[in-house]
Structure formats: C-alpha cells, structure tokens
Amino acid sequence: MNRAFSRKKDKTWMHTPEALSKHYIPYNAKFLGSTEVEQPKGTEVVRDAVRKLKFARHIKKSEGQKTPKVELQISIYGVKILDPKTKEVQHNCQLHRISFCADDKTDKRIFTFICKDSESNKHLCYVFDSEKCAEEITLTIGQAFDLAYRKFLESGGKDVETRKQIAGLQKRIQELETENTELKNKVQDLENKLRITQVHASPAGSVTPKSPSTDIFDMVPFSPMSPQSSTPTRNGTQPPPVPSRSTEIKRDLFGAEPFDPFSCGAGDFPPDIQSKLDEMQEGFKMGLTLEGTVFCLDPLDSRC
C-alpha cells in the first residue's frame, strides 16, 4: 500500500489541527536506533536500514542490553525523541527535513522515517518499535507535515524570492552607506589639514583677521569648521545653523532611515532568515512520502 503524500483533500486525519499546532501528540516506543542511508526516499532504502538495525539490536540483546524506551512528541514543529523519565531531548527532527515515513504491514509495531541531519546534511533513517500503533504514528507525522507546510506559506513562505531581493537591496544600501561615511571622513581630514596649513602660513603675531578668499565665482568657500555667524551672505542675512552631527538621525545616502525588511514580516524569524527560508522551501517542495510496506520477514522479538 503506497500513500504518496501531496497534501490531498481525501486524507482522513486522526487529530484536530489545534492539537498539533498548539500542543503535541505523544507516543511511547522503543528506539532501535538510526543509521545513515544514501537516498531520502524509497522502500528498499528503509527496508535495508530496518534489517541492519534489527541485526544490531539482536546482538546488543545477546550482550544483555535492552532496547531503550523513548517518548515521541509530534507537532507542527517536528518530531522530538525524548527520554521518557528525564524528558531530555535526544533528537529533534524538523518536519521539512523528513522526506519519507513508513510502517510495516506485517508487523504493526515497526515504523521508520528518513530525516536529513541539520549538521552533517546526511540522510538518517530512524527505526522504532511502537507497540502496535505504527500506522497511527505514520499518519500523525503526515498530518503534522501538512499543517506545518500551510503555516510556512502563511508566515511568508510564498515571498521567499521577494525577501531575497529585499535582502539584496538592503545589503547594497548598507555598502553605499559605508562608502558614503568613508568619503565624508576623508573630506573632513582634508579640510582639517588645509585649515592647519593656512594657520601655519599666516604671519607670526598677526592679530588682524584676513578677509576670506573667494573662488572664481566670487563666492566664499564653505568650511564646516568655521563659525556660521562669521560669514554673512550677500543680502546681509545669516545662513541657517547646521545641526550637530551627534544629534543627527542615522540615515542612508538617500536621506532615508535604514530599512530593515525583516522587522515587519508576518512571523518572527532567526537572524539567518534567508537561509532558513530557502532550506524550508526546499524541504517542503520535496514533500513527504507515506508508505506501508513489508520491511523484513523476521519480526522483532517483543522481549527486546
């Protein structure tokens, strides 16, 4: 039985959307372990992984080790694997990273899913013994995936390309602001040097101020270092005072306050929002395949 998951309308989900959106659905299971696989999907891929982990578990059983019990917490934020006593999170699998989920039709206890590891980017297959509720857990993960995808779209997933463009423009504006600041500093340094040169070139002991020199248009050169009240204009009025730099609002070279494209988004995102959005878009685009299949003819010993 193959259930290719593509957010179809004919799905009969087992839980209310509020249960997965505002809370989580808990399940108790035994954790056989996880192993790296080459592909993100495929019946043969998970079948080989289940056989491998079952064999490893039988060896550990012969050495006196029991299969560890875990608690699964399924919600729109992912599948958490916790220690049932201490509630310590052992694994946190985000839904957009889960690409394949299946249950064993010959053994109602066994289910598995493939998830892309967030650090190594390798595909890992997780295998569980779920006390005869494997199919229910598989469908619950499918429903959570469906709700998470819709929430992603509502929170701005449709505008990923627009956000990319805005982020690019914001970066360019910041670069131009930096260049503008550097140019202002250079101009200020040159004016300071010119002023020092003029002071040193003046006759020693002279107390009579020299008339300001004019340019070819008979205009007095502007110097931000000179007092505003000492240079009247041609009609006898004083120029407007220049506001102090310390009280100026930080603006870009276009005279506008710097714009943060992510402060007014539909949701709160981490600082590296763009890479996160790209990753989520890619994961949800791949989709989640739900499948019921025969993993192995040898059932897991219930005493493990």
Short mmCIF file of C-alpha atoms in Angstrom, two decimals:
data_model
loop_
_atom_site.label_atom_id
_atom_site.label_comp_id
_atom_site.label_asym_id
_atom_site.label_seq_id
_atom_site.Cartn_x
_atom_site.Cartn_y
_atom_site.Cartn_z
CA MET A 1 0.00 0.00 0.00
CA ASN A 2 1.56 3.23 -1.12
CA ARG A 3 0.32 6.57 0.16
CA ALA A 4 2.18 9.24 -1.78
CA PHE A 5 1.67 12.36 0.34
CA SER A 6 0.90 15.52 -1.62
CA ARG A 7 -1.47 17.39 0.71
CA LYS A 8 -4.55 15.75 -0.86
CA LYS A 9 -8.05 16.62 0.28
CA ASP A 10 -9.11 12.99 0.73
CA LYS A 11 -6.91 12.45 3.78
CA THR A 12 -8.70 11.46 6.97
CA TRP A 13 -6.51 12.79 9.73
CA MET A 14 -6.60 11.38 13.23
CA HIS A 15 -6.17 14.56 15.28
CA THR A 16 -7.53 18.11 15.35
CA PRO A 17 -5.29 20.80 13.86
CA GLU A 18 -5.22 22.57 17.23
CA ALA A 19 -3.73 19.50 18.92
CA LEU A 20 -0.72 19.56 16.60
CA SER A 21 -0.46 23.34 16.24
CA LYS A 22 -0.76 24.42 19.87
CA HIS A 23 0.36 21.23 21.61
CA TYR A 24 1.77 17.86 20.55
CA ILE A 25 0.74 14.21 20.26
CA PRO A 26 2.80 11.90 22.50
CA TYR A 27 3.64 8.26 21.77
CA ASN A 28 5.70 5.74 23.66
CA ALA A 29 8.04 3.49 21.67
CA LYS A 30 11.27 1.56 21.73
CA PHE A 31 14.10 3.09 19.76
CA LEU A 32 16.08 0.62 17.67
CA GLY A 33 18.43 3.39 16.56
CA SER A 34 19.32 5.36 13.45
CA THR A 35 21.63 4.69 10.53
CA GLU A 36 22.83 6.67 7.52
CA VAL A 37 21.16 5.96 4.18
CA GLU A 38 22.10 7.02 0.67
CA GLN A 39 18.69 8.25 -0.52
CA PRO A 40 16.00 10.44 1.07
CA LYS A 41 13.17 8.14 -0.09
CA GLY A 42 12.50 4.55 -1.07
CA THR A 43 11.09 1.28 0.21
CA GLU A 44 14.32 -0.62 -0.35
CA VAL A 45 16.25 2.10 1.44
CA VAL A 46 14.24 1.80 4.66
CA ARG A 47 13.98 -2.00 4.37
CA ASP A 48 17.76 -2.33 4.37
CA ALA A 49 18.03 0.11 7.27
CA VAL A 50 15.47 -1.83 9.34
CA ARG A 51 17.28 -5.11 8.72
CA LYS A 52 20.59 -3.55 9.68
CA LEU A 53 19.26 -2.06 12.92
CA LYS A 54 17.33 -5.21 13.84
CA PHE A 55 20.50 -7.26 13.47
CA ALA A 56 22.47 -4.77 15.59
CA ARG A 57 19.72 -4.81 18.22
CA HIS A 58 19.76 -8.63 18.43
CA ILE A 59 23.50 -8.54 19.04
CA LYS A 60 23.07 -5.99 21.83
CA LYS A 61 20.28 -8.10 23.30
CA SER A 62 22.60 -11.12 23.42
CA GLU A 63 25.03 -8.92 25.35
CA GLY A 64 22.36 -8.13 27.92
CA GLN A 65 21.37 -4.67 26.64
CA LYS A 66 17.70 -3.76 26.44
CA THR A 67 16.11 -1.68 23.71
CA PRO A 68 15.81 1.86 25.12
CA LYS A 69 12.36 3.34 25.57
CA VAL A 70 11.63 6.81 24.25
CA GLU A 71 8.78 9.28 24.06
CA LEU A 72 7.85 10.76 20.69
CA GLN A 73 6.30 14.22 20.65
CA ILE A 74 4.81 15.04 17.24
CA SER A 75 3.72 18.59 16.39
CA ILE A 76 3.96 21.07 13.53
CA TYR A 77 7.43 21.96 14.83
CA GLY A 78 8.83 18.48 14.32
CA VAL A 79 9.26 15.05 15.85
CA LYS A 80 11.08 15.11 19.17
CA ILE A 81 12.64 11.97 20.63
CA LEU A 82 12.93 12.26 24.41
CA ASP A 83 13.94 10.21 27.40
CA PRO A 84 10.55 9.28 28.97
CA LYS A 85 11.81 9.83 32.52
CA THR A 86 14.07 12.87 32.35
CA LYS A 87 12.30 14.43 29.31
CA GLU A 88 15.74 15.20 27.87
CA VAL A 89 15.57 15.71 24.09
CA GLN A 90 17.76 13.17 22.31
CA HIS A 91 16.83 14.10 18.74
CA ASN A 92 14.79 16.94 17.26
CA CYS A 93 13.72 16.22 13.67
CA GLN A 94 12.16 19.21 11.92
CA LEU A 95 9.30 18.26 9.63
CA HIS A 96 10.65 19.91 6.48
CA ARG A 97 13.71 17.65 6.85
CA ILE A 98 11.62 14.44 6.98
CA SER A 99 11.19 13.07 3.46
CA PHE A 100 9.94 9.51 3.95
CA CYS A 101 7.82 7.79 6.61
CA ALA A 102 6.63 4.19 6.56
CA ASP A 103 5.08 1.45 8.71
CA ASP A 104 5.46 -2.32 8.42
CA LYS A 105 2.27 -4.05 7.23
CA THR A 106 3.40 -7.42 8.60
CA ASP A 107 4.43 -6.04 11.99
CA LYS A 108 2.09 -3.37 13.37
CA ARG A 109 4.80 -2.22 15.78
CA ILE A 110 7.57 -1.19 13.40
CA PHE A 111 7.71 2.24 11.75
CA THR A 112 10.51 4.37 10.41
CA PHE A 113 11.24 7.75 8.88
CA ILE A 114 14.14 9.32 6.98
CA CYS A 115 15.34 12.75 8.13
CA LYS A 116 18.15 14.96 6.87
CA ASP A 117 20.56 15.78 9.69
CA SER A 118 20.85 19.54 10.33
CA GLU A 119 24.60 19.47 11.00
CA SER A 120 26.05 16.84 8.65
CA ASN A 121 23.31 17.10 5.97
CA LYS A 122 23.35 13.30 5.79
CA HIS A 123 20.12 11.33 5.49
CA LEU A 124 19.43 9.26 8.61
CA CYS A 125 16.82 6.51 8.95
CA TYR A 126 15.20 6.24 12.41
CA VAL A 127 13.52 2.94 13.36
CA PHE A 128 11.05 2.32 16.23
CA ASP A 129 9.00 -0.44 17.85
CA SER A 130 5.73 1.34 18.66
CA GLU A 131 3.52 -1.27 20.40
CA LYS A 132 1.11 -1.92 17.50
CA CYS A 133 0.40 1.72 16.59
CA ALA A 134 2.91 2.16 13.75
CA GLU A 135 0.32 3.20 11.18
CA GLU A 136 -1.23 5.76 13.52
CA ILE A 137 2.16 7.38 14.16
CA THR A 138 2.91 7.44 10.43
CA LEU A 139 -0.38 9.23 9.69
CA THR A 140 0.18 11.66 12.57
CA ILE A 141 3.55 12.68 11.12
CA GLY A 142 1.85 13.12 7.74
CA GLN A 143 -0.83 15.38 9.24
CA ALA A 144 1.77 17.43 11.11
CA PHE A 145 3.72 17.85 7.86
CA ASP A 146 0.59 19.08 6.09
CA LEU A 147 -0.16 21.65 8.80
CA ALA A 148 3.47 22.79 9.00
CA TYR A 149 3.56 23.39 5.25
CA ARG A 150 0.42 25.53 5.38
CA LYS A 151 1.80 27.51 8.32
CA PHE A 152 5.03 28.05 6.38
CA LEU A 153 3.08 29.53 3.46
CA GLU A 154 1.01 31.76 5.74
CA SER A 155 4.11 33.08 7.54
CA GLY A 156 5.83 34.26 4.37
CA GLY A 157 6.98 31.19 2.52
CA LYS A 158 5.35 32.44 -0.69
CA ASP A 159 7.52 35.55 -0.57
CA VAL A 160 10.92 33.87 -0.44
CA GLU A 161 12.05 35.36 -3.76
CA THR A 162 10.76 38.81 -2.78
CA ARG A 163 12.62 38.59 0.52
CA LYS A 164 15.78 37.65 -1.38
CA GLN A 165 15.52 40.80 -3.49
CA ILE A 166 14.81 42.99 -0.47
CA ALA A 167 17.74 41.47 1.39
CA GLY A 168 20.00 42.16 -1.60
CA LEU A 169 18.88 45.79 -1.80
CA GLN A 170 19.33 46.21 1.94
CA LYS A 171 22.87 44.87 1.70
CA ARG A 172 23.67 47.24 -1.17
CA ILE A 173 22.29 50.22 0.75
CA GLN A 174 24.47 49.32 3.73
CA GLU A 175 27.52 49.12 1.45
CA LEU A 176 26.74 52.55 -0.02
CA GLU A 177 26.24 54.00 3.46
CA THR A 178 29.66 52.70 4.46
CA GLU A 179 31.26 54.19 1.35
CA ASN A 180 29.49 57.49 1.99
CA THR A 181 30.76 57.59 5.58
CA GLU A 182 34.32 56.88 4.45
CA LEU A 183 34.16 59.67 1.87
CA LYS A 184 32.85 62.12 4.48
CA ASN A 185 35.72 61.21 6.79
CA LYS A 186 38.26 61.75 4.02
CA VAL A 187 36.78 65.16 3.18
CA GLN A 188 36.86 66.10 6.85
CA ASP A 189 40.52 65.07 7.11
CA LEU A 190 41.43 67.13 4.06
CA GLU A 191 39.62 70.19 5.44
CA ASN A 192 41.44 69.81 8.76
CA LYS A 193 44.80 69.58 7.02
CA LEU A 194 44.01 72.62 4.88
CA ARG A 195 42.99 74.63 7.93
CA ILE A 196 46.22 73.70 9.76
CA THR A 197 48.28 74.68 6.69
CA GLN A 198 46.55 78.08 6.47
CA VAL A 199 47.20 78.75 10.19
CA HIS A 200 50.92 77.93 9.84
CA ALA A 201 51.21 80.07 6.71
CA SER A 202 49.79 83.20 8.37
CA PRO A 203 52.33 85.92 9.56
CA ALA A 204 53.58 85.34 13.10
CA GLY A 205 51.96 87.56 15.70
CA SER A 206 49.36 88.89 13.29
CA VAL A 207 46.11 89.72 15.04
CA THR A 208 44.25 91.24 12.09
CA PRO A 209 41.96 88.64 10.53
CA LYS A 210 42.38 88.27 6.80
CA SER A 211 39.43 88.67 4.51
CA PRO A 212 38.15 85.32 3.35
CA SER A 213 39.39 84.42 -0.10
CA THR A 214 36.86 83.86 -2.85
CA ASP A 215 36.71 81.40 -5.69
CA ILE A 216 36.40 82.19 -9.42
CA PHE A 217 32.69 82.86 -8.94
CA ASP A 218 33.42 85.40 -6.19
CA MET A 219 31.97 83.02 -3.59
CA VAL A 220 33.39 82.34 -0.15
CA PRO A 221 34.47 78.68 0.11
CA PHE A 222 32.40 76.71 2.62
CA SER A 223 34.16 75.25 5.63
CA PRO A 224 32.23 73.30 8.28
CA MET A 225 34.95 74.20 10.80
CA SER A 226 34.29 77.93 10.65
CA PRO A 227 31.57 79.55 12.86
CA GLN A 228 28.35 80.14 10.99
CA SER A 229 27.90 83.64 12.39
CA SER A 230 31.21 84.93 10.90
CA THR A 231 30.20 84.56 7.26
CA PRO A 232 27.17 86.66 6.28
CA THR A 233 25.60 86.19 2.90
CA ARG A 234 25.41 88.85 0.17
CA ASN A 235 22.00 90.14 1.32
CA GLY A 236 23.15 90.56 4.91
CA THR A 237 21.29 87.56 6.38
CA GLN A 238 22.88 84.73 8.27
CA PRO A 239 22.81 81.17 6.88
CA PRO A 240 20.72 78.62 8.79
CA PRO A 241 22.63 76.78 11.50
CA VAL A 242 23.95 73.32 10.69
CA PRO A 243 22.64 70.67 13.11
CA SER A 244 25.20 68.94 15.26
CA ARG A 245 26.39 65.57 13.97
CA SER A 246 25.78 63.96 17.34
CA THR A 247 22.05 64.71 17.18
CA GLU A 248 21.50 63.62 13.57
CA ILE A 249 19.32 60.58 12.92
CA LYS A 250 21.28 57.89 11.13
CA ARG A 251 20.13 57.95 7.53
CA ASP A 252 21.32 56.42 4.29
CA LEU A 253 22.80 58.34 1.38
CA PHE A 254 19.29 58.95 0.01
CA GLY A 255 18.24 60.75 3.20
CA ALA A 256 16.03 57.90 4.40
CA GLU A 257 16.29 55.98 7.63
CA PRO A 258 17.82 52.49 7.14
CA PHE A 259 15.14 49.95 6.29
CA ASP A 260 15.02 46.54 7.94
CA PRO A 261 12.99 44.25 5.64
CA PHE A 262 12.61 41.60 8.30
CA SER A 263 11.26 43.68 11.17
CA CYS A 264 7.80 43.82 9.64
CA GLY A 265 7.43 40.26 8.40
CA ALA A 266 4.46 38.04 9.10
CA GLY A 267 6.43 35.95 11.57
CA ASP A 268 9.47 36.10 13.81
CA PHE A 269 12.48 34.58 12.08
CA PRO A 270 16.06 33.92 13.20
CA PRO A 271 18.89 36.25 12.07
CA ASP A 272 19.82 33.95 9.20
CA ILE A 273 16.25 34.10 7.94
CA GLN A 274 17.07 33.77 4.26
CA SER A 275 19.00 30.51 4.53
CA LYS A 276 16.31 29.10 6.81
CA LEU A 277 13.54 30.06 4.40
CA ASP A 278 15.45 28.53 1.49
CA GLU A 279 16.02 25.32 3.42
CA MET A 280 12.36 25.05 4.47
CA GLN A 281 11.17 25.81 0.95
CA GLU A 282 13.41 23.08 -0.46
CA GLY A 283 12.30 20.56 2.17
CA PHE A 284 8.58 21.18 1.78
CA LYS A 285 8.94 21.18 -2.01
CA MET A 286 10.40 17.66 -1.85
CA GLY A 287 7.28 16.55 0.04
CA LEU A 288 6.73 13.68 2.44
CA THR A 289 6.00 10.16 1.20
CA LEU A 290 3.92 7.96 3.49
CA GLU A 291 4.14 4.26 2.72
CA GLY A 292 3.06 0.96 4.19
CA THR A 293 5.31 -1.93 3.22
CA VAL A 294 6.95 -5.17 4.33
CA PHE A 295 10.30 -4.37 5.89
CA CYS A 296 11.51 -7.77 7.00
CA LEU A 297 10.08 -11.28 7.31
CA ASP A 298 11.71 -11.67 10.72
CA PRO A 299 9.58 -9.89 13.35
CA LEU A 300 11.38 -8.10 16.16
CA ASP A 301 11.45 -10.07 19.38
CA SER A 302 8.88 -8.43 21.67
CA ARG A 303 11.11 -9.07 24.65
CA CYS A 304 13.85 -6.73 23.33
#
